[in-house]
Coordinates of C-alpha atoms and ligand atoms in Angstrom, one line a residue:
M1 CA -19.2 -5.8 -9.4
A2 CA -20.5 -5.7 -12.9
R3 CA -22.2 -9.1 -12.9
R4 CA -24.3 -8.2 -9.9
S5 CA -27.1 -5.7 -10.4
A6 CA -24.9 -2.8 -9.2
V7 CA -27.0 0.2 -9.0
A8 CA -26.6 3.6 -7.4
W9 CA -28.5 6.8 -7.2
A10 CA -27.0 10.0 -8.2
A11 CA -28.0 13.6 -8.6
F12 CA -25.9 15.6 -11.0
G13 CA -25.0 18.9 -12.4
P14 CA -22.5 21.6 -11.7
L15 CA -22.4 23.6 -8.5
L16 CA -23.4 21.7 -5.5
W17 CA -23.1 24.4 -2.9
G18 CA -26.2 25.3 -0.9
C19 CA -28.3 22.6 -2.4
A20 CA -30.3 21.5 0.6
L21 CA -33.7 22.6 -0.8
G22 CA -36.7 21.5 1.1
L23 CA -34.7 20.7 4.2
Q24 CA -35.4 22.3 7.5
G25 CA -32.2 24.1 8.6
G26 CA -28.8 23.4 7.2
M27 CA -25.1 22.8 7.8
L28 CA -23.1 25.4 6.1
Y29 CA -19.5 24.5 5.3
P30 CA -17.4 26.0 8.2
Q31 CA -15.8 29.2 7.1
E32 CA -13.7 31.9 8.6
S33 CA -15.3 35.3 8.4
R34 CA -15.4 38.5 10.4
S35 CA -17.7 36.7 12.9
R36 CA -16.5 33.1 12.6
E37 CA -13.3 31.2 13.6
R38 CA -12.1 27.7 12.9
K39 CA -9.7 25.4 14.7
E40 CA -8.6 22.3 12.8
L41 CA -8.2 19.1 14.8
D42 CA -6.4 17.2 12.1
G43 CA -3.1 15.4 13.1
L44 CA -2.4 12.7 15.6
W45 CA -5.2 11.2 17.6
S46 CA -5.0 8.4 20.2
F47 CA -6.6 5.2 19.0
R48 CA -7.6 1.8 20.1
A49 CA -9.6 -1.0 18.4
D50 CA -11.8 -3.0 20.8
F51 CA -10.7 -6.6 20.1
S52 CA -12.8 -8.1 22.9
D53 CA -15.1 -10.9 21.7
N54 CA -18.3 -8.9 21.8
R55 CA -16.4 -5.7 20.8
R56 CA -18.2 -3.9 23.7
R57 CA -15.4 -3.7 26.3
G58 CA -15.1 0.0 25.6
F59 CA -18.7 0.6 26.7
E60 CA -18.6 -1.8 29.6
E61 CA -15.4 -0.1 31.0
Q62 CA -16.6 3.3 29.9
W63 CA -13.4 4.3 28.1
Y64 CA -14.9 7.7 27.3
R65 CA -14.9 8.8 31.0
R66 CA -11.1 9.1 31.3
P67 CA -8.3 9.7 28.9
L68 CA -8.0 6.7 26.6
R69 CA -4.4 6.1 27.7
E70 CA -5.6 5.3 31.2
S71 CA -7.8 2.3 30.1
G72 CA -5.0 0.6 28.1
P73 CA -2.4 1.0 25.4
T74 CA -3.1 3.3 22.5
L75 CA -1.8 3.8 19.0
D76 CA -1.0 7.0 17.1
M77 CA -3.6 7.5 14.4
P78 CA -3.5 10.2 11.8
V79 CA -6.7 12.1 11.1
P80 CA -7.9 12.2 8.4
S81 CA -7.0 8.6 7.3
S82 CA -8.5 5.2 7.3
F83 CA -7.2 3.1 10.2
N84 CA -6.9 -0.1 8.1
D85 CA -3.5 0.2 6.3
I86 CA -1.6 2.3 8.9
S87 CA -0.4 -0.4 11.3
Q88 CA 1.6 -3.6 10.7
D89 CA -1.1 -5.5 12.6
W90 CA -3.1 -7.5 10.1
R91 CA -6.0 -7.7 12.5
L92 CA -6.5 -4.0 12.2
R93 CA -6.7 -4.1 8.5
H94 CA -9.6 -6.5 8.6
F95 CA -11.1 -5.3 11.9
V96 CA -14.9 -5.2 12.2
G97 CA -16.5 -3.5 15.3
W98 CA -15.8 -0.5 17.5
V99 CA -12.7 1.5 17.3
W100 CA -12.0 4.5 19.7
Y101 CA -10.4 7.8 18.8
E102 CA -9.4 10.5 21.3
R103 CA -7.9 14.0 21.1
E104 CA -7.4 16.7 23.7
V105 CA -7.7 20.4 22.7
I106 CA -6.9 23.7 24.3
L107 CA -9.5 26.3 23.4
P108 CA -8.9 30.0 23.0
E109 CA -10.1 31.8 26.1
R110 CA -12.7 33.9 24.3
W111 CA -14.5 30.7 23.1
T112 CA -15.1 29.6 26.7
Q113 CA -15.8 33.0 28.2
D114 CA -17.8 35.0 25.6
L115 CA -21.4 34.0 25.9
H116 CA -22.1 35.6 22.5
T117 CA -20.0 32.8 21.0
R118 CA -21.4 29.5 19.9
V119 CA -18.8 26.6 19.7
V120 CA -19.5 23.8 17.2
L121 CA -17.7 20.4 16.9
R122 CA -17.9 19.2 13.3
I123 CA -16.8 15.8 12.0
G124 CA -16.3 15.6 8.3
S125 CA -17.1 11.9 8.2
A126 CA -16.9 8.9 10.5
H127 CA -17.4 5.6 8.8
S128 CA -19.9 4.4 9.5
Y129 CA -21.6 4.7 12.9
A130 CA -20.2 7.2 15.5
I131 CA -20.8 8.2 19.1
V132 CA -19.1 11.3 20.3
W133 CA -18.3 12.4 23.9
V134 CA -17.0 15.7 25.0
N135 CA -15.2 15.6 28.4
G136 CA -17.0 12.3 28.9
V137 CA -20.5 13.7 28.2
D138 CA -22.5 11.9 25.5
T139 CA -22.9 14.6 22.9
L140 CA -23.7 13.2 19.5
E141 CA -24.5 10.0 17.5
H142 CA -24.4 9.7 13.8
E143 CA -25.1 7.0 11.2
G144 CA -23.6 7.0 7.7
G145 CA -20.0 7.2 6.8
Y146 CA -19.8 9.8 4.0
L147 CA -21.4 13.0 5.2
P148 CA -20.5 15.6 7.9
F149 CA -22.3 16.0 11.2
E150 CA -21.9 18.4 14.0
A151 CA -23.0 19.5 17.5
D152 CA -23.2 22.8 19.4
I153 CA -21.0 22.2 22.4
S154 CA -21.1 25.7 23.8
N155 CA -22.8 24.5 27.0
L156 CA -20.1 22.0 27.6
V157 CA -17.2 24.5 27.2
Q158 CA -18.8 27.6 28.7
V159 CA -19.3 26.2 32.2
G160 CA -17.8 27.8 35.3
P161 CA -14.1 28.0 35.7
L162 CA -12.0 27.6 32.5
P163 CA -11.8 23.9 31.4
S164 CA -8.1 23.7 30.7
R165 CA -8.6 21.0 28.1
L166 CA -11.4 19.6 26.0
R167 CA -11.3 15.9 25.6
I168 CA -13.1 14.6 22.5
T169 CA -13.7 10.8 22.3
I170 CA -15.2 9.2 19.3
A171 CA -16.2 5.6 19.1
I172 CA -16.8 4.3 15.5
N173 CA -18.3 1.1 14.3
N174 CA -17.6 0.0 10.7
T175 CA -20.0 -3.0 10.7
L176 CA -22.2 -3.2 7.7
T177 CA -25.7 -4.7 8.0
P178 CA -28.7 -4.9 5.8
T179 CA -29.9 -1.6 7.2
T180 CA -26.6 0.4 6.8
L181 CA -25.5 2.4 3.7
P182 CA -23.8 0.7 2.0
P183 CA -25.4 -2.5 3.1
G184 CA -23.6 -5.7 4.1
T185 CA -24.2 -8.8 6.3
I186 CA -22.4 -10.4 9.2
Q187 CA -22.1 -14.2 8.8
Y188 CA -21.3 -16.3 11.8
M189 CA -19.3 -19.5 10.9
N190 CA -20.8 -22.2 13.1
D191 CA -18.9 -25.3 12.0
T192 CA -16.5 -25.7 14.9
S193 CA -14.4 -28.2 13.0
K194 CA -13.3 -25.3 10.8
Y195 CA -13.8 -22.1 12.7
P196 CA -13.2 -21.0 16.3
K197 CA -16.2 -20.2 18.5
G198 CA -17.9 -16.9 17.6
Y199 CA -16.0 -16.6 14.3
F200 CA -17.7 -14.2 11.9
V201 CA -17.0 -12.5 8.5
Q202 CA -18.3 -9.3 7.1
N203 CA -19.9 -9.8 3.7
T204 CA -20.2 -6.8 1.4
Y205 CA -22.0 -6.4 -1.9
F206 CA -19.9 -3.8 -3.6
D207 CA -16.5 -3.7 -5.2
F208 CA -14.4 -1.5 -3.0
F209 CA -12.6 -2.0 0.3
N210 CA -14.7 -0.9 3.3
Y211 CA -12.1 1.6 4.6
A212 CA -13.1 3.1 7.9
G213 CA -12.3 5.6 10.6
L214 CA -12.1 9.4 10.7
Q215 CA -11.5 9.8 7.0
R216 CA -12.2 13.5 6.7
S217 CA -11.3 16.5 8.8
V218 CA -12.5 17.2 12.4
L219 CA -12.8 20.8 13.5
L220 CA -14.2 23.2 15.9
Y221 CA -15.7 26.5 14.7
T222 CA -17.6 29.4 16.1
T223 CA -20.6 31.5 15.2
P224 CA -22.3 34.2 17.1
T225 CA -25.3 32.9 19.2
T226 CA -27.7 34.3 16.6
Y227 CA -26.3 33.1 13.3
I228 CA -26.9 32.4 9.6
D229 CA -27.9 28.8 9.7
D230 CA -28.4 28.0 6.0
I231 CA -28.4 29.6 2.6
T232 CA -30.2 28.0 -0.3
V233 CA -29.4 29.3 -3.8
T234 CA -30.9 28.4 -7.2
T235 CA -30.0 30.2 -10.3
G236 CA -31.6 30.9 -13.7
V237 CA -31.1 33.0 -16.8
E238 CA -33.7 35.4 -18.3
Q239 CA -32.6 36.9 -21.7
D240 CA -29.1 38.2 -20.8
S241 CA -29.7 38.5 -17.1
G242 CA -28.6 36.1 -14.5
L243 CA -31.0 35.3 -11.7
V244 CA -29.9 34.3 -8.2
N245 CA -32.8 33.2 -5.9
Y246 CA -31.8 33.0 -2.3
Q247 CA -33.3 31.8 0.9
I248 CA -31.6 32.3 4.2
S249 CA -32.5 30.7 7.6
V250 CA -31.4 32.3 10.8
K251 CA -31.3 30.7 14.3
G252 CA -31.0 32.2 17.7
S253 CA -33.4 35.2 17.4
N254 CA -36.4 36.5 15.6
L255 CA -35.3 40.1 15.7
F256 CA -32.8 40.4 12.9
E257 CA -32.0 42.1 9.7
L258 CA -30.4 40.4 6.7
E259 CA -28.5 42.0 3.8
A260 CA -27.4 40.0 0.8
R261 CA -24.9 41.4 -1.7
L262 CA -23.7 39.6 -4.9
L263 CA -20.1 40.4 -5.7
D264 CA -18.5 39.6 -9.1
A265 CA -15.0 38.1 -9.4
E266 CA -13.5 41.5 -9.1
N267 CA -15.3 42.1 -5.8
K268 CA -17.7 44.7 -7.3
V269 CA -21.2 44.6 -6.0
V270 CA -23.6 43.7 -8.8
A271 CA -26.8 43.3 -7.0
N272 CA -28.2 43.4 -3.5
G273 CA -31.3 42.6 -1.5
T274 CA -32.6 42.4 2.1
G275 CA -34.7 39.9 4.0
T276 CA -34.7 36.1 4.3
Q277 CA -35.5 35.5 0.6
G278 CA -35.3 37.3 -2.6
Q279 CA -34.2 37.4 -6.2
L280 CA -31.0 39.2 -7.4
K281 CA -30.9 40.1 -11.0
V282 CA -27.6 40.5 -12.8
P283 CA -27.8 42.1 -16.2
G284 CA -25.2 40.8 -18.6
A285 CA -24.2 38.1 -16.1
S286 CA -21.1 35.9 -16.6
L287 CA -22.4 32.4 -16.5
W288 CA -20.7 29.4 -14.9
W289 CA -19.5 27.1 -17.7
P290 CA -17.8 23.8 -17.5
Y291 CA -14.1 24.2 -18.4
L292 CA -13.3 23.2 -22.0
M293 CA -16.8 24.3 -23.1
H294 CA -16.2 28.0 -22.9
E295 CA -13.4 30.6 -22.9
R296 CA -14.4 31.8 -19.5
P297 CA -15.2 28.7 -17.5
A298 CA -16.2 28.3 -13.8
Y299 CA -17.1 31.9 -13.2
L300 CA -18.2 32.3 -9.6
Y301 CA -19.9 35.2 -7.9
S302 CA -19.9 35.5 -4.1
L303 CA -23.2 35.9 -2.2
E304 CA -22.2 37.8 0.9
V305 CA -24.8 37.6 3.7
R306 CA -24.7 39.9 6.7
L307 CA -26.9 39.3 9.7
T308 CA -27.5 41.9 12.4
A309 CA -29.6 40.9 15.4
Q310 CA -30.7 42.2 18.7
T311 CA -30.3 39.6 21.5
S312 CA -30.7 39.7 25.2
L313 CA -26.9 40.0 25.4
G314 CA -26.8 43.0 23.0
P315 CA -26.3 43.4 19.2
V316 CA -24.8 40.6 17.2
S317 CA -23.5 40.4 13.6
D318 CA -22.8 37.3 11.5
F319 CA -21.2 37.1 8.0
Y320 CA -21.1 34.3 5.5
S321 CA -20.0 34.3 1.9
L322 CA -21.2 31.7 -0.5
P323 CA -19.7 31.1 -4.0
V324 CA -22.4 31.1 -6.6
G325 CA -22.3 30.0 -10.2
I326 CA -25.1 31.2 -12.4
R327 CA -26.2 28.5 -14.8
T328 CA -29.1 26.5 -16.0
V329 CA -29.2 22.7 -16.5
A330 CA -31.9 21.0 -18.6
V331 CA -32.5 17.7 -20.2
T332 CA -34.4 17.0 -23.4
E333 CA -35.2 13.6 -25.0
S334 CA -31.7 13.4 -26.4
Q335 CA -29.6 16.1 -24.9
F336 CA -28.1 17.3 -21.7
L337 CA -28.0 21.1 -21.8
I338 CA -25.9 23.5 -19.7
N339 CA -26.9 27.2 -20.3
G340 CA -28.9 26.0 -23.3
K341 CA -26.0 24.4 -25.0
P342 CA -25.5 20.6 -25.5
F343 CA -23.0 19.2 -23.0
Y344 CA -21.2 15.9 -23.6
F345 CA -19.7 14.2 -20.5
H346 CA -16.2 12.9 -21.3
G347 CA -14.9 11.9 -17.9
V348 CA -14.2 9.3 -15.3
N349 CA -15.5 7.4 -12.4
K350 CA -13.4 7.8 -9.2
H351 CA -12.9 6.5 -5.7
E352 CA -11.5 8.4 -2.8
D353 CA -8.9 5.7 -2.3
A354 CA -5.1 5.8 -2.5
D355 CA -2.2 4.2 -0.8
I356 CA -1.8 3.8 2.9
R357 CA -4.2 6.6 3.7
G358 CA -7.1 4.5 2.3
K359 CA -10.0 7.0 1.9
G360 CA -8.4 9.6 4.1
F361 CA -8.9 13.1 2.7
D362 CA -5.6 14.4 1.4
W363 CA -4.9 17.8 -0.3
P364 CA -1.8 16.7 -2.3
L365 CA -3.8 13.8 -3.7
L366 CA -6.8 16.0 -4.5
V367 CA -4.7 18.5 -6.3
K368 CA -2.8 15.8 -8.2
D369 CA -6.1 14.2 -9.2
F370 CA -7.4 17.5 -10.5
N371 CA -4.2 18.1 -12.4
L372 CA -4.6 14.6 -14.0
L373 CA -8.2 15.3 -14.9
R374 CA -7.1 18.5 -16.7
W375 CA -4.2 16.6 -18.3
L376 CA -6.7 14.1 -19.5
G377 CA -9.2 16.6 -20.8
A378 CA -11.9 15.1 -18.5
N379 CA -14.8 17.5 -18.0
A380 CA -16.9 15.4 -15.5
F381 CA -16.7 12.7 -12.9
R382 CA -19.0 10.5 -10.9
T383 CA -18.3 10.2 -7.2
S384 CA -18.7 6.4 -7.2
H385 CA -20.0 5.0 -4.9
Y386 CA -20.7 7.6 -2.1
P387 CA -20.6 11.3 -1.6
Y388 CA -17.1 12.8 -1.5
A389 CA -15.7 15.4 0.9
E390 CA -17.2 18.9 0.4
E391 CA -13.7 20.2 -0.5
V392 CA -13.8 18.1 -3.6
L393 CA -17.1 19.7 -4.7
Q394 CA -15.7 23.1 -4.1
M395 CA -12.7 22.3 -6.3
C396 CA -15.2 21.2 -9.0
D397 CA -17.0 24.5 -8.8
R398 CA -13.8 26.4 -9.0
H399 CA -12.3 24.3 -11.9
G400 CA -15.5 23.9 -13.9
I401 CA -15.9 20.2 -13.6
V402 CA -19.4 18.7 -13.8
V403 CA -20.2 16.2 -11.0
I404 CA -22.5 13.2 -10.8
D405 CA -22.8 13.1 -7.1
E406 CA -23.6 9.6 -5.9
C407 CA -25.5 8.6 -2.8
P408 CA -24.0 5.7 -0.8
G409 CA -26.8 3.4 -1.7
V410 CA -24.7 1.2 -3.9
G411 CA -26.5 -2.1 -4.5
L412 CA -30.0 -0.7 -3.7
A413 CA -32.7 -0.6 -6.3
L414 CA -35.6 1.3 -4.8
P415 CA -37.3 3.8 -7.2
M416 CA -38.7 5.8 -4.3
V417 CA -35.2 7.1 -3.6
I418 CA -35.6 9.2 -6.8
A419 CA -38.7 10.9 -5.4
H420 CA -36.9 11.6 -2.2
T421 CA -33.9 13.0 -4.0
K422 CA -36.1 15.3 -6.1
A423 CA -38.0 16.5 -3.1
L424 CA -34.7 17.5 -1.5
D425 CA -33.4 19.3 -4.6
P426 CA -35.7 19.7 -7.6
S427 CA -33.1 21.9 -9.4
R428 CA -30.9 19.0 -10.6
P429 CA -31.4 16.1 -13.0
V430 CA -31.3 12.7 -11.4
T431 CA -30.0 9.4 -12.6
F432 CA -29.8 5.8 -11.6
V433 CA -26.8 3.7 -12.7
S434 CA -27.9 0.4 -14.1
N435 CA -26.5 -2.7 -15.6
S436 CA -29.7 -4.7 -15.8
N437 CA -31.9 -5.6 -18.7
Y438 CA -33.5 -2.6 -20.5
A439 CA -36.9 -4.2 -20.4
A440 CA -36.8 -5.1 -16.7
D441 CA -35.0 -2.0 -15.3
K442 CA -36.8 -0.5 -12.3
G443 CA -35.2 2.9 -12.2
A444 CA -35.2 4.0 -15.9
P445 CA -38.8 5.2 -16.0
Y446 CA -38.1 7.7 -13.3
V447 CA -34.7 9.2 -14.2
D448 CA -33.9 12.2 -16.3
V449 CA -30.8 10.6 -17.8
I450 CA -30.1 6.9 -18.2
C451 CA -26.7 5.7 -17.0
L452 CA -25.6 2.3 -18.3
N453 CA -22.7 0.1 -17.2
S454 CA -21.5 -2.6 -19.5
Y455 CA -18.3 -4.6 -19.6
Y456 CA -18.4 -6.2 -23.1
S457 CA -15.3 -8.4 -23.7
W458 CA -14.6 -8.4 -20.0
Y459 CA -17.3 -10.0 -17.9
H460 CA -19.1 -11.2 -21.1
D461 CA -17.4 -12.8 -24.1
Y462 CA -14.1 -12.1 -22.6
G463 CA -11.3 -11.9 -25.0
H464 CA -13.6 -11.2 -27.9
L465 CA -13.0 -7.5 -28.6
E466 CA -14.5 -7.9 -32.1
L467 CA -18.0 -8.2 -30.5
I468 CA -18.0 -4.9 -28.7
Q469 CA -19.3 -2.6 -31.4
L470 CA -22.3 -4.8 -32.2
Q471 CA -23.2 -5.4 -28.5
L472 CA -22.8 -1.7 -27.7
A473 CA -25.1 -0.7 -30.6
T474 CA -27.7 -3.2 -29.5
Q475 CA -27.5 -1.9 -25.9
F476 CA -28.0 1.8 -26.9
E477 CA -30.7 1.1 -29.4
N478 CA -32.8 -1.0 -27.0
W479 CA -32.6 1.5 -24.2
Y480 CA -33.3 4.5 -26.4
K481 CA -36.2 2.9 -28.2
K482 CA -37.8 2.0 -24.9
Y483 CA -37.3 5.2 -22.9
Q484 CA -36.3 8.0 -25.3
K485 CA -34.0 9.6 -22.8
P486 CA -30.4 10.7 -23.2
I487 CA -27.9 8.0 -22.2
I488 CA -24.5 8.1 -20.6
Q489 CA -22.2 5.1 -20.8
S490 CA -21.5 5.3 -17.1
E491 CA -18.9 2.5 -16.8
Y492 CA -16.8 0.4 -19.2
G493 CA -13.3 -0.9 -18.9
A494 CA -10.8 -3.8 -18.4
E495 CA -8.6 -5.0 -15.6
T496 CA -5.1 -4.1 -16.5
I497 CA -1.8 -4.7 -14.6
A498 CA 0.6 -1.8 -15.3
G499 CA 3.6 -3.1 -17.1
F500 CA 2.0 -6.3 -18.5
H501 CA 2.3 -6.2 -22.3
Q502 CA 1.2 -8.6 -25.1
D503 CA 0.6 -8.0 -28.7
P504 CA -1.7 -9.1 -30.2
P505 CA -3.5 -8.1 -27.0
L506 CA -4.4 -10.5 -24.3
M507 CA -6.6 -9.8 -21.2
F508 CA -4.9 -8.0 -18.3
T509 CA -2.3 -6.3 -20.5
E510 CA -2.1 -2.6 -21.3
E511 CA -2.7 -3.4 -25.0
Y512 CA -5.9 -5.2 -24.2
Q513 CA -7.2 -2.2 -22.2
K514 CA -6.3 0.1 -25.0
S515 CA -8.0 -2.1 -27.7
L516 CA -11.1 -2.5 -25.6
L517 CA -11.4 1.3 -25.2
E518 CA -10.8 1.8 -28.9
Q519 CA -13.7 -0.6 -29.8
Y520 CA -16.0 1.1 -27.3
H521 CA -15.1 4.5 -28.7
L522 CA -16.0 3.4 -32.2
G523 CA -19.4 2.3 -30.9
L524 CA -19.9 5.5 -28.9
D525 CA -19.0 7.7 -31.9
Q526 CA -21.9 6.1 -33.8
K527 CA -24.4 7.4 -31.2
R528 CA -22.6 10.4 -29.8
R529 CA -24.4 13.1 -31.8
K530 CA -27.7 11.4 -31.5
Y531 CA -28.7 10.6 -27.9
V532 CA -25.6 9.3 -26.1
V533 CA -24.6 12.3 -24.0
G534 CA -21.5 11.0 -22.2
E535 CA -18.9 8.4 -21.4
L536 CA -17.2 7.7 -18.1
I537 CA -14.3 5.3 -18.0
W538 CA -14.2 2.7 -15.1
N539 CA -11.9 3.7 -13.5
F540 CA -9.8 6.8 -13.1
A541 CA -7.3 4.9 -10.9
D542 CA -6.7 1.4 -9.5
F543 CA -8.4 1.0 -6.1
M544 CA -8.4 -1.4 -3.2
T545 CA -11.1 -4.1 -2.9
E546 CA -11.8 -7.0 -0.6
Q547 CA -9.6 -10.0 -1.5
S548 CA -11.1 -12.3 -4.1
L549 CA -10.0 -14.6 -6.9
T550 CA -10.8 -12.0 -9.5
R551 CA -8.9 -9.1 -7.8
V552 CA -5.2 -8.9 -7.8
L553 CA -4.4 -6.4 -5.0
G554 CA -7.6 -4.6 -5.8
N555 CA -9.5 -3.5 -8.9
K556 CA -7.0 -2.7 -11.7
K557 CA -9.3 -1.1 -14.2
G558 CA -7.7 2.3 -13.6
I559 CA -6.2 4.2 -16.5
F560 CA -3.8 5.4 -13.8
T561 CA -2.2 3.2 -11.1
R562 CA -3.1 3.7 -7.5
Q563 CA 0.1 5.9 -7.4
R564 CA -1.4 8.0 -10.2
Q565 CA 1.0 7.0 -12.9
P566 CA -0.5 6.5 -16.4
K567 CA -1.1 3.2 -18.1
S568 CA -1.0 3.3 -22.0
A569 CA -4.8 3.7 -22.1
A570 CA -4.5 7.1 -20.3
F571 CA -2.8 8.5 -23.4
L572 CA -5.4 7.1 -25.7
L573 CA -8.2 8.6 -23.6
R574 CA -6.4 11.9 -23.5
E575 CA -6.3 12.2 -27.3
R576 CA -9.9 11.4 -27.5
Y577 CA -11.1 13.7 -24.7
W578 CA -9.3 16.7 -26.1
K579 CA -10.6 15.9 -29.6
I580 CA -14.1 15.8 -28.3
A581 CA -13.5 19.0 -26.3
N582 CA -12.3 20.7 -29.5
E583 CA -15.5 19.7 -31.3
T584 CA -17.9 20.7 -28.6
R585 CA -16.6 23.9 -27.1
Y586 CA -18.7 27.0 -27.3
P587 CA -18.4 29.5 -28.9
H588 CA -16.3 27.8 -31.5
S589 CA -14.3 30.9 -32.2
V590 CA -12.8 31.2 -28.8
A591 CA -9.0 31.5 -28.5
K592 CA -7.0 28.9 -26.7
S593 CA -7.6 29.6 -23.0
Q594 CA -5.1 29.2 -20.3
C595 CA -6.4 25.9 -18.9
L596 CA -5.7 24.4 -22.3
E597 CA -2.0 25.0 -22.3
N598 CA 0.3 22.0 -22.9
S599 CA -2.6 20.0 -24.2
P600 CA -3.3 18.5 -27.6
F601 CA -6.1 21.1 -27.9
T602 CA -5.5 23.1 -31.1
Ligands
GCB1 C1 -19.5 -2.2 -11.6 C2 -19.5 -1.5 -10.3 C3 -18.1 -1.1 -9.8 C4 -17.2 -2.2 -10.1 C5 -17.1 -2.5 -11.5 C6 -16.1 -3.7 -11.9 O1 -20.5 -2.3 -12.3 O2 -20.4 -0.3 -10.3 O3 -18.2 -0.8 -8.4 O4 -15.9 -2.0 -9.5 O5 -18.4 -2.8 -12.0 O6 -14.9 -3.4 -12.1 O7 -16.6 -4.8 -11.8

């Protein structure tokens, strides 16, 4: 919420693949290749919420030891999806505690017989604490709801006679405490004249509904037993040559050879190397540009890695292909530069939220959202307030969208997180989203770019649209004078109920949202060519929150509804974004490119 000190950490820049610099080992996105197979486990799972008073019946009765249906009734639960809005049982919508998921799988015979094969179970995300059993064996625990985790289960499936079925049981706890990300508290209500014994509520300190469950895909995949474990890539530009620095880690054997080939978009090899690390030089390289900025945006090479190894079981090969965009990102006192050219963020803040699926990953929704981003002329978005599915980042790479990738620490204000983020990946600028006082802000001294949220004429001086320009100018001038760093207006907006109209504008109507945006835009235009390097509307679409007196079926600051239909402000923003794109594209002489069709781009 704007009136709290809502802060979040984010690292940003285009191209997020292979960015785990400084980490030991990695977790490559599961990919099919000549040496690797995938088996998706999306679809219907069996499900039960543990409604017992202490929420621990499942552990006391060891529900993981037998098929879930044998320990009580189960529901059908689609994966991926949040469990909250699926059933008609209101208790499930607000459930806090352990829920149980189960799925049986038949494995291809080769996976269970071939000792050259490594079988991995990978869970795209489980919000927010998960324990995983395979055939009743405790296999994996994971904390944190927005990142993938996995376990090598070969020794569980390659034992003796063929196991006819693999039973995967996952217990997930969505309780938020002061030590979870995001944090929350559990409050016991002890007044027995008002609340039954043991009654508690989950308090959260952020403005989105705590959807939970298996919200991203679950899958099994294979690699050879000696395999490519991780590939780290950084890129640079030297005169007209592109540089691709790679580092590859291998697990399973020390006796191996590695070949790395860089292929262009036409599959032509443009550079190659051997060994675990090296630099590939591409004369006359095509650079990765954000779309709208250049006539040939989002150019991706493929780094094809081939591993050959000698193992005690004989020779083994592994293949992995990583998309690579060659680009540079830099920040000066007043500019954000991509490939040496000033980049202006004209984009949106998003949530992964929609309809009954909650935060469940959904391809139709993702493609629709990307179509809307292009319709709007948005060149960037922030993954507020947590990391999104890897498939989303891959889409951004392919479509030329710049991402501010947010960590799930919404509400935290610890400057040392920046040092940690930079240690993991020194190649990208880092920011900290703040709405506090410029003089007292704890994050600003450490960031590369300052991100400011302000809600003038909404949470402050509400109704007084005439004050926005003055207050915005004061905000920008104060922050810039103190820190001399480029600034992004990372949030601004107004609650708007689609279909509410009033002219002259009143709060909550489409006219008010439009007028508020217009006033902000006048203020932004005053500083846009100086040191303000971006603007991100709050929010792309309406989204669900906890119930409160200030939220009517969720947060309604979207320029699209939750069903992705435009409010009037969407058309206003579209005009503006395409106008800015027209002014800032490079080189200025480029012809209209295909992604600009049917747009007001001239
Ligand atoms: C903010 C928060 C965001 C809220 C928004 C609002 O500053 O970052 O999560 O939804 O304000 O609408 O109050």
